[in-house]
Amino acid sequence: MAHTARRMFELLEPICLVTFFADECGDELAALGHRTYWDGYFASRAAPLGLVPAEIVHAAFYSFAAGEAARHIPSAWETIPPEESLAARERGSAASLRRILGELADSPGLVRAADLTTKAATSAPTAGRVMYAGMRTVAVPGDPVARLWHSATMLREHRGDGHVAALVGARIGGTEAHVLSALAMGIHPAETFGRIHHLPKKRLAAVMDGLRERGLIDADGHFTDAGRETQQGIETLTDELAAAPYEALSPAELDELAAELAPVSAKLVAAGSK
């Protein structure tokens, strides 16, 4: 099932990425009055958690540096109710999918993919899964395209919760996780990675020094064998922890879902999900 979870992640991730890469979601959030991309991001993604303080958003998201959530929460909710941001994210994401997929958006195969993805996404235990549990409280859309996006995003948050657990178990913090991910993607120096390059140089240097002290990177900032093993171990455990939703589907349904998602995912990958 860990192999299945990895395969489904590869097929579903391009569906989720339209939220961050395509224009429609940002346009919808800006139309509500969000001043920046990150205001809209934090306001809409954290919305299922309710009106919680920044400390809880920071803990649940995990990968952002200290203080980043507090720059947007709760201020992004002060004039725009969380549920409005959440609805705008869904509208924009569904609109992006419809534009990119064209006729495929109205195909019977997409409807079937949406149904099976929803069956998986609404079947896993929520214990210990804060972001996933939040998404489970949100009504599943009736429109097949919106339903496919919503359920793919539920599964993404489920996987993300497991990934956080794997990182905590390996004693890898959020910024450290970005460093390991950057190196795994072949980005060097890792400090140039887009998710962390804006952080203060002193902060990044401290993170790199800490990874060196633990023997995870070498003097030049490359993986050591121990570092590569740690990163791969985290990914393996993440796959294992992401498997539970797919246990709700029979082997035949899993094969059918993969077959129906393949052309959808391929078209989105070709467009860069934007």
Short mmCIF file of C-alpha atoms in Angstrom, two decimals:
data_model
loop_
_atom_site.label_atom_id
_atom_site.label_comp_id
_atom_site.label_asym_id
_atom_site.label_seq_id
_atom_site.Cartn_x
_atom_site.Cartn_y
_atom_site.Cartn_z
CA MET A 1 0.00 0.00 0.00
CA ALA A 2 2.94 2.36 0.47
CA HIS A 3 3.71 1.93 -3.24
CA THR A 4 0.06 2.71 -4.00
CA ALA A 5 0.20 5.83 -1.84
CA ARG A 6 3.27 7.07 -3.72
CA ARG A 7 1.67 6.39 -7.10
CA MET A 8 -1.53 8.19 -6.12
CA PHE A 9 0.46 11.13 -4.78
CA GLU A 10 2.19 11.44 -8.15
CA LEU A 11 -1.15 11.36 -9.97
CA LEU A 12 -3.06 13.67 -7.62
CA GLU A 13 -0.42 16.29 -6.84
CA PRO A 14 -0.75 18.10 -10.22
CA ILE A 15 -4.47 18.53 -9.45
CA CYS A 16 -3.69 20.19 -6.11
CA LEU A 17 -0.93 22.40 -7.50
CA VAL A 18 -3.29 24.56 -9.58
CA THR A 19 -4.21 26.23 -6.29
CA PHE A 20 -0.66 27.56 -5.99
CA PHE A 21 0.52 27.87 -9.59
CA ALA A 22 -2.49 28.94 -11.67
CA ASP A 23 -3.92 32.47 -11.68
CA GLU A 24 -7.58 31.81 -10.93
CA CYS A 25 -7.24 31.01 -7.22
CA GLY A 26 -5.10 34.06 -6.57
CA ASP A 27 -7.54 36.22 -8.52
CA GLU A 28 -10.49 34.95 -6.47
CA LEU A 29 -8.67 35.61 -3.20
CA ALA A 30 -7.53 39.05 -4.32
CA ALA A 31 -11.10 39.91 -5.30
CA LEU A 32 -12.12 39.25 -1.69
CA GLY A 33 -9.59 41.85 -0.55
CA HIS A 34 -6.53 39.81 0.36
CA ARG A 35 -3.56 42.10 -0.21
CA THR A 36 -0.88 39.52 -1.01
CA TYR A 37 -0.52 35.95 -2.24
CA TRP A 38 0.51 34.81 1.24
CA ASP A 39 -2.44 36.50 2.94
CA GLY A 40 -4.74 34.47 0.70
CA TYR A 41 -2.67 31.30 1.13
CA PHE A 42 -2.72 31.32 4.92
CA ALA A 43 -6.31 32.54 5.17
CA SER A 44 -7.73 29.90 2.84
CA ARG A 45 -5.60 26.89 3.72
CA ALA A 46 -5.96 27.41 7.47
CA ALA A 47 -9.68 28.19 7.25
CA PRO A 48 -10.87 24.63 8.04
CA LEU A 49 -9.12 24.91 11.42
CA GLY A 50 -11.42 27.76 12.47
CA LEU A 51 -10.40 31.06 14.02
CA VAL A 52 -7.27 29.74 15.69
CA PRO A 53 -4.22 31.80 16.67
CA ALA A 54 -1.09 31.94 14.54
CA GLU A 55 0.73 29.55 16.89
CA ILE A 56 -1.65 26.74 15.96
CA VAL A 57 -1.39 27.45 12.23
CA HIS A 58 2.39 27.48 12.55
CA ALA A 59 2.32 24.12 14.34
CA ALA A 60 -0.07 22.52 11.84
CA PHE A 61 1.71 23.81 8.71
CA TYR A 62 5.08 22.97 10.29
CA SER A 63 7.38 23.94 7.42
CA PHE A 64 7.23 27.73 7.74
CA ALA A 65 9.86 29.65 9.69
CA ALA A 66 9.03 31.18 13.07
CA GLY A 67 6.90 34.29 12.71
CA GLU A 68 5.78 33.69 9.12
CA ALA A 69 2.26 32.53 10.02
CA ALA A 70 1.87 35.45 12.43
CA ARG A 71 2.40 37.92 9.59
CA HIS A 72 -0.90 36.75 8.07
CA ILE A 73 -2.95 35.13 10.84
CA PRO A 74 -5.26 36.40 12.28
CA SER A 75 -5.03 39.67 10.31
CA ALA A 76 -6.08 38.00 7.04
CA TRP A 77 -9.34 36.95 8.75
CA GLU A 78 -10.19 40.27 10.37
CA THR A 79 -12.23 41.62 7.46
CA ILE A 80 -12.71 38.45 5.40
CA PRO A 81 -14.40 35.47 7.12
CA PRO A 82 -12.41 32.22 6.80
CA GLU A 83 -15.26 30.45 5.04
CA GLU A 84 -15.25 33.05 2.27
CA SER A 85 -11.53 32.53 1.66
CA LEU A 86 -12.07 28.77 1.64
CA ALA A 87 -14.87 29.06 -0.93
CA ALA A 88 -12.76 31.37 -3.09
CA ARG A 89 -9.92 28.84 -3.07
CA GLU A 90 -12.29 26.11 -4.24
CA ARG A 91 -13.84 28.28 -6.98
CA GLY A 92 -10.49 29.40 -8.32
CA SER A 93 -8.94 25.94 -8.22
CA ALA A 94 -11.91 24.35 -10.00
CA ALA A 95 -11.85 27.10 -12.63
CA SER A 96 -8.14 26.46 -13.26
CA LEU A 97 -8.78 22.75 -13.70
CA ARG A 98 -11.61 23.37 -16.14
CA ARG A 99 -9.50 25.74 -18.22
CA ILE A 100 -6.47 23.45 -18.37
CA LEU A 101 -8.36 20.19 -18.90
CA GLY A 102 -10.78 21.49 -21.53
CA GLU A 103 -13.14 18.76 -22.76
CA LEU A 104 -11.56 16.28 -20.34
CA ALA A 105 -13.20 18.19 -17.50
CA ASP A 106 -16.63 17.01 -18.68
CA SER A 107 -15.65 13.40 -19.37
CA PRO A 108 -17.20 10.36 -17.64
CA GLY A 109 -13.67 9.35 -16.66
CA LEU A 110 -13.18 12.50 -14.60
CA VAL A 111 -16.50 11.94 -12.84
CA ARG A 112 -15.45 8.41 -11.96
CA ALA A 113 -12.04 9.63 -10.79
CA ALA A 114 -13.75 12.22 -8.58
CA ASP A 115 -16.04 9.56 -7.08
CA LEU A 116 -13.21 7.14 -6.28
CA THR A 117 -10.90 9.87 -4.97
CA THR A 118 -13.68 11.07 -2.68
CA LYS A 119 -14.33 7.52 -1.44
CA ALA A 120 -10.66 7.23 -0.46
CA ALA A 121 -10.40 10.76 0.95
CA THR A 122 -13.41 10.38 3.27
CA SER A 123 -12.47 6.93 4.61
CA ALA A 124 -9.30 7.39 6.69
CA PRO A 125 -9.10 7.89 10.47
CA THR A 126 -8.60 11.51 11.51
CA ALA A 127 -6.76 10.86 14.78
CA GLY A 128 -3.46 12.74 14.83
CA ARG A 129 -4.24 14.37 11.46
CA VAL A 130 -5.00 18.01 12.22
CA MET A 131 -5.09 19.45 8.71
CA TYR A 132 -6.87 16.41 7.30
CA ALA A 133 -9.43 16.49 10.09
CA GLY A 134 -10.08 20.14 9.31
CA MET A 135 -10.69 19.37 5.65
CA ARG A 136 -13.05 16.54 6.60
CA THR A 137 -15.34 19.11 8.23
CA VAL A 138 -15.77 20.93 4.91
CA ALA A 139 -18.68 19.91 2.69
CA VAL A 140 -17.68 17.89 -0.36
CA PRO A 141 -18.69 19.81 -3.53
CA GLY A 142 -21.27 18.37 -5.89
CA ASP A 143 -19.58 19.51 -9.09
CA PRO A 144 -17.24 16.71 -10.27
CA VAL A 145 -14.29 18.99 -11.05
CA ALA A 146 -14.54 20.78 -7.72
CA ARG A 147 -15.06 17.44 -5.99
CA LEU A 148 -11.92 15.99 -7.57
CA TRP A 149 -9.87 19.01 -6.46
CA HIS A 150 -11.38 19.00 -2.96
CA SER A 151 -10.79 15.28 -2.40
CA ALA A 152 -7.28 15.39 -3.87
CA THR A 153 -6.54 18.26 -1.49
CA MET A 154 -7.94 16.27 1.45
CA LEU A 155 -5.55 13.44 0.56
CA ARG A 156 -2.71 15.94 0.23
CA GLU A 157 -3.36 17.25 3.73
CA HIS A 158 -3.63 13.67 5.04
CA ARG A 159 -0.24 12.91 3.53
CA GLY A 160 1.14 16.18 4.85
CA ASP A 161 0.09 15.34 8.40
CA GLY A 162 1.94 12.04 8.11
CA HIS A 163 4.96 13.78 6.65
CA VAL A 164 5.06 16.11 9.65
CA ALA A 165 4.95 13.09 11.96
CA ALA A 166 7.86 11.53 10.04
CA LEU A 167 9.86 14.76 10.29
CA VAL A 168 9.21 15.11 14.01
CA GLY A 169 10.27 11.51 14.54
CA ALA A 170 13.51 12.15 12.66
CA ARG A 171 14.07 15.44 14.59
CA ILE A 172 14.01 17.44 11.37
CA GLY A 173 12.52 20.93 11.69
CA GLY A 174 10.62 22.81 9.01
CA THR A 175 13.51 24.77 7.56
CA GLU A 176 15.76 21.71 7.80
CA ALA A 177 13.15 19.74 5.87
CA HIS A 178 13.32 22.29 3.05
CA VAL A 179 17.10 21.96 2.96
CA LEU A 180 16.87 18.18 2.65
CA SER A 181 14.17 18.47 -0.03
CA ALA A 182 16.27 20.95 -1.99
CA LEU A 183 19.28 18.66 -1.94
CA ALA A 184 17.11 15.69 -2.97
CA MET A 185 15.94 17.75 -5.97
CA GLY A 186 19.53 18.55 -6.91
CA ILE A 187 19.41 22.19 -5.77
CA HIS A 188 22.78 23.38 -4.48
CA PRO A 189 23.46 25.44 -2.53
CA ALA A 190 20.26 24.47 -0.74
CA GLU A 191 19.94 27.99 0.67
CA THR A 192 18.86 29.17 -2.81
CA PHE A 193 15.71 27.01 -2.68
CA GLY A 194 12.64 29.20 -3.23
CA ARG A 195 10.92 28.18 -0.01
CA ILE A 196 13.81 29.39 2.20
CA HIS A 197 16.02 31.75 0.19
CA HIS A 198 14.24 34.78 1.69
CA LEU A 199 15.10 33.84 5.27
CA PRO A 200 17.82 35.80 7.10
CA LYS A 201 21.28 34.56 6.20
CA LYS A 202 22.16 34.14 9.88
CA ARG A 203 19.12 31.88 10.36
CA LEU A 204 19.98 29.76 7.31
CA ALA A 205 23.61 29.48 8.39
CA ALA A 206 22.51 28.18 11.79
CA VAL A 207 20.31 25.55 10.16
CA MET A 208 23.13 24.42 7.87
CA ASP A 209 25.56 24.29 10.78
CA GLY A 210 23.11 22.17 12.75
CA LEU A 211 22.78 19.69 9.87
CA ARG A 212 26.58 19.51 9.60
CA GLU A 213 26.92 18.85 13.33
CA ARG A 214 24.51 15.95 12.97
CA GLY A 215 26.49 14.57 10.03
CA LEU A 216 23.63 14.99 7.54
CA ILE A 217 25.47 17.35 5.18
CA ASP A 218 29.17 17.84 4.52
CA ALA A 219 31.34 20.95 4.63
CA ASP A 220 30.26 21.91 1.10
CA GLY A 221 26.56 21.59 1.86
CA HIS A 222 26.01 18.28 0.04
CA PHE A 223 24.31 15.19 1.43
CA THR A 224 26.40 12.77 3.42
CA ASP A 225 25.39 9.11 3.23
CA ALA A 226 23.64 9.55 6.57
CA GLY A 227 21.80 12.62 5.31
CA ARG A 228 20.58 10.89 2.16
CA GLU A 229 19.49 7.90 4.22
CA THR A 230 17.59 10.18 6.61
CA GLN A 231 15.83 11.99 3.78
CA GLN A 232 14.88 8.77 2.02
CA GLY A 233 13.70 7.26 5.29
CA ILE A 234 11.38 10.20 5.86
CA GLU A 235 9.90 9.80 2.38
CA THR A 236 9.44 6.06 2.84
CA LEU A 237 7.67 6.53 6.16
CA THR A 238 5.53 9.30 4.64
CA ASP A 239 4.37 6.87 1.94
CA GLU A 240 3.56 4.25 4.56
CA LEU A 241 1.59 6.72 6.67
CA ALA A 242 -0.30 7.94 3.58
CA ALA A 243 -1.64 4.50 2.69
CA ALA A 244 -4.73 4.30 4.93
CA PRO A 245 -7.22 6.14 2.65
CA TYR A 246 -6.55 3.77 -0.24
CA GLU A 247 -7.43 0.73 1.86
CA ALA A 248 -11.06 1.76 1.29
CA LEU A 249 -10.72 0.92 -2.41
CA SER A 250 -10.62 -2.57 -3.85
CA PRO A 251 -7.67 -3.59 -6.07
CA ALA A 252 -9.95 -3.18 -9.10
CA GLU A 253 -11.01 0.30 -7.96
CA LEU A 254 -7.39 1.32 -7.38
CA ASP A 255 -6.50 0.22 -10.91
CA GLU A 256 -9.52 2.06 -12.27
CA LEU A 257 -8.66 5.22 -10.36
CA ALA A 258 -5.08 5.20 -11.62
CA ALA A 259 -6.30 4.68 -15.20
CA GLU A 260 -8.82 7.54 -15.00
CA LEU A 261 -6.39 9.91 -13.31
CA ALA A 262 -3.56 9.26 -15.78
CA PRO A 263 -4.81 11.50 -18.64
CA VAL A 264 -5.94 14.20 -16.21
CA SER A 265 -2.59 14.25 -14.45
CA ALA A 266 -0.64 14.12 -17.73
CA LYS A 267 -2.45 17.16 -19.12
CA LEU A 268 -1.85 19.12 -15.93
CA VAL A 269 1.84 18.17 -15.83
CA ALA A 270 2.23 19.27 -19.44
CA ALA A 271 0.73 22.65 -18.51
CA GLY A 272 2.75 22.98 -15.31
CA SER A 273 -0.57 23.07 -13.38
CA LYS A 274 -0.98 26.70 -14.41
#
